[in-house]
Short mmCIF file of C-alpha atoms in Angstrom, two decimals:
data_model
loop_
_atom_site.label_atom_id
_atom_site.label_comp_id
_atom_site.label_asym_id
_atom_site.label_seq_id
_atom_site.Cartn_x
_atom_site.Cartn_y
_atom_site.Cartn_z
CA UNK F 1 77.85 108.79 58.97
CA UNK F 2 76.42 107.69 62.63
CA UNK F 3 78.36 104.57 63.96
CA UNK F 4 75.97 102.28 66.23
CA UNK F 5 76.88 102.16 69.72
CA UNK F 6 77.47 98.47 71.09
CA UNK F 7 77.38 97.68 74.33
CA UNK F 8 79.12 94.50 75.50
CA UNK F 9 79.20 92.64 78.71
CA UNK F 10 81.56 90.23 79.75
CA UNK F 11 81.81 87.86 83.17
CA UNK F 12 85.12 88.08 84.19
CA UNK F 13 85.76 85.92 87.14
CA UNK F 14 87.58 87.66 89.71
CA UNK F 15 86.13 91.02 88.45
CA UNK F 16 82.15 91.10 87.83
CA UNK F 17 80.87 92.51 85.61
CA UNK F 18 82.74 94.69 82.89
CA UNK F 19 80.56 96.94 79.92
CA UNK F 20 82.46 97.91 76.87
CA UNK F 21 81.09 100.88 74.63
CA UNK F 22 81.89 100.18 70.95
CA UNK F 23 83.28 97.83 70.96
CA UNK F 24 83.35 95.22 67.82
CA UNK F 25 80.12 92.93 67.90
CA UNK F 26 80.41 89.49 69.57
CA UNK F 27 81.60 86.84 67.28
CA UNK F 28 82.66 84.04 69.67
CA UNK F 29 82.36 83.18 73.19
CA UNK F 30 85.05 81.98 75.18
CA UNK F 31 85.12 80.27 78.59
CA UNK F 32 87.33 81.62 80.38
CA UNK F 33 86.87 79.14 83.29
CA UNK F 34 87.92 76.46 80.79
CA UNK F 35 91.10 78.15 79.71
CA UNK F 36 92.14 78.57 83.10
CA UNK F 37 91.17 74.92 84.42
CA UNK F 38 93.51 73.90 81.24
CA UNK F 39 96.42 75.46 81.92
CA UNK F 40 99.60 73.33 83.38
CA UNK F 41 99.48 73.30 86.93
CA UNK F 42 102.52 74.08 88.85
CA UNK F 43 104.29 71.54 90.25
CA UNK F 44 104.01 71.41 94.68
CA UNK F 45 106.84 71.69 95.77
CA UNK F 46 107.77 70.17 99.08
CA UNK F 47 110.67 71.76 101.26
CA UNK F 48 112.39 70.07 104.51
CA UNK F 49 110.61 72.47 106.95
CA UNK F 50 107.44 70.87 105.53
CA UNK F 51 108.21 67.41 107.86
CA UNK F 52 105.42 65.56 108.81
CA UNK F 53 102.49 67.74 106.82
CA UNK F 54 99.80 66.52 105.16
CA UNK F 55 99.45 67.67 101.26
CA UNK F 56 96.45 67.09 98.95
CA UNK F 57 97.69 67.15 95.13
CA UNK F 58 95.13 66.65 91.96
CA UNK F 59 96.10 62.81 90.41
CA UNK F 60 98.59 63.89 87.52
CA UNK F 61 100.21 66.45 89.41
CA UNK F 62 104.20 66.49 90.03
CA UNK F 63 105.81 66.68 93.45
CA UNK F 64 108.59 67.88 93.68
CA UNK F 65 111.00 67.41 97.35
CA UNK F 66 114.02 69.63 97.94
CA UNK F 67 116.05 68.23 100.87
CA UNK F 68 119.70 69.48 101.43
CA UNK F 69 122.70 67.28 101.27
CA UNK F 70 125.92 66.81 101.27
CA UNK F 71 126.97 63.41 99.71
CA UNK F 72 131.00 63.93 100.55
CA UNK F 73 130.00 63.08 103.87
CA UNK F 74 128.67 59.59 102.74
CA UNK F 75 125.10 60.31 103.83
CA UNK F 76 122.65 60.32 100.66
CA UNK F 77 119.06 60.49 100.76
CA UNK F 78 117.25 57.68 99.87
CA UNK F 79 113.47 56.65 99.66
CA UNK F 80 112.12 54.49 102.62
CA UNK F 81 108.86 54.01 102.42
CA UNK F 82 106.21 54.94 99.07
CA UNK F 83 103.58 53.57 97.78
CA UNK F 84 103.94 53.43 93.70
CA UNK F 85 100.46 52.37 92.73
CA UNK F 86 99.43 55.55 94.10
CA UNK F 87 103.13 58.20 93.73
CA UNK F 88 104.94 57.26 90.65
CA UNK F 89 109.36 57.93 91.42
CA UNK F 90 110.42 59.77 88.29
CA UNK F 91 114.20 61.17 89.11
CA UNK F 92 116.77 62.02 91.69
CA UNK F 93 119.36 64.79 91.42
CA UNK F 94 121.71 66.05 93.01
CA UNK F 95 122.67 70.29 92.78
CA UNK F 96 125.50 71.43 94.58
CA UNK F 97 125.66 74.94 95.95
CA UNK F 98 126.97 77.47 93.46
CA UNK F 99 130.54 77.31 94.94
CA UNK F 100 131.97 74.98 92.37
CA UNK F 101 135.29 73.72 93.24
CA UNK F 102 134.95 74.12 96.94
CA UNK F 103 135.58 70.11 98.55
CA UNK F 104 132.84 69.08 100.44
CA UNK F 105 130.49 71.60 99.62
CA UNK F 106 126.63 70.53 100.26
CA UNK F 107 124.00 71.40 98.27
CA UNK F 108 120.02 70.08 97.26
CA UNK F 109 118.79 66.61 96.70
CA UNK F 110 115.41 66.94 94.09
CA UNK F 111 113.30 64.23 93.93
CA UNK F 112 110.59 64.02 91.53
CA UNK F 113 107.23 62.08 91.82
CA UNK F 114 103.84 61.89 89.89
CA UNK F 115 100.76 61.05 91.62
CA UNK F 116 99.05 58.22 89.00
CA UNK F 117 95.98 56.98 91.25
CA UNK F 118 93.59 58.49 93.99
CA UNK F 119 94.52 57.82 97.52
CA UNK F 120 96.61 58.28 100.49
CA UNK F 121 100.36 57.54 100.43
CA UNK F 122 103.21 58.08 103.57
CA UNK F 123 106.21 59.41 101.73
CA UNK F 124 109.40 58.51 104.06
CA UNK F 125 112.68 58.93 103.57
CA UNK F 126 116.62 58.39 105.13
CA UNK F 127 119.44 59.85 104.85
CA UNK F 128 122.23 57.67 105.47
CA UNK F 129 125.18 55.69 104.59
CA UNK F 130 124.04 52.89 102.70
CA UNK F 131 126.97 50.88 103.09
CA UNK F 132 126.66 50.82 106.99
CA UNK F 133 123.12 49.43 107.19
CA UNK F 134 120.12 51.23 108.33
CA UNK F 135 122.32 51.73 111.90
CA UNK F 136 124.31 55.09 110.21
CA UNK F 137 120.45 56.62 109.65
CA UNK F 138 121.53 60.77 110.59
CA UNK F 139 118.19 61.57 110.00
CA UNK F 140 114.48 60.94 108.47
CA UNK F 141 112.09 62.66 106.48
CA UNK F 142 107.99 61.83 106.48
CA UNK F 143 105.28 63.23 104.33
CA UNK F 144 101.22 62.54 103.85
CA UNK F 145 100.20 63.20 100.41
CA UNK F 146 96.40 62.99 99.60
CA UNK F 147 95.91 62.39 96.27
CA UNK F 148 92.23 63.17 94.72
#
């Protein structure tokens, strides 16, 4: 018995065009531009060598800002300056370094936004000793994010 020969051609995106010889007739179609615009987008994540860029993030996207510190010292990180109609604050953690036990050990201060609304937004932050007023400020931390 003589099996038919199909040919098939599919679009793949980063590829061209790709011809398959018998291969199993064409049931379905699937978009594979849609499946790739659905998947979760990785959060951008914002380091401390990034001071004073300018980032442009999708509206729904997280940020996420690593800045190290060391809170035995007293000085914290704290938000200065936001604007939450447009950058929505989820969280704040702290991570110490992986030398548990060690006193005064430093480590990473996360924070977490969302951007909720089109715009532009200054991100600024302090680290400091809240206790001693804005006077104990070691040092400050600025962003642009560009939300679309």
């Amino acid at each position: 018995m003589l099996m038919p020969i199909t040919l098939v051609t599919v679009l793949e995106l980063n590829r061209g065009f790709i011809s398959y010889l018998n291969a199993q007739p064409v049931v379905g179609v699937v978009d594979r531009y849609k499946c790739i615009k659905n998947q979760k987008v990785p959060p951008l994540t914002i380091a401390q060598a990034d001071k004073g860029k300018t980032f442009t993030v999708d509206s729904g996207s997280v940020i996420v800002l690593n800045l190290a510190e060391n809170p035995s010292t007293g000085y914290i990180w704290e938000i200065e300056k936001t604007d939450p109609d447009v950058i929505e604050f989820q969280n704040s953690t702290f991570y110490s370094s992986p030398t548990y036990g060690r006193t005064g050990v430093g480590g990473k201060r996360i924070f977490t936004f969302k951007a909720k609304a089109t715009g532009v937004v200054r991100l600024k932050l302090k680290e400091w000793q809240s206790w001693q007023g804005d006077r104990s400020t070691d040092q400050r931390f600025d962003v642009t994010l560009q939300i679309k």
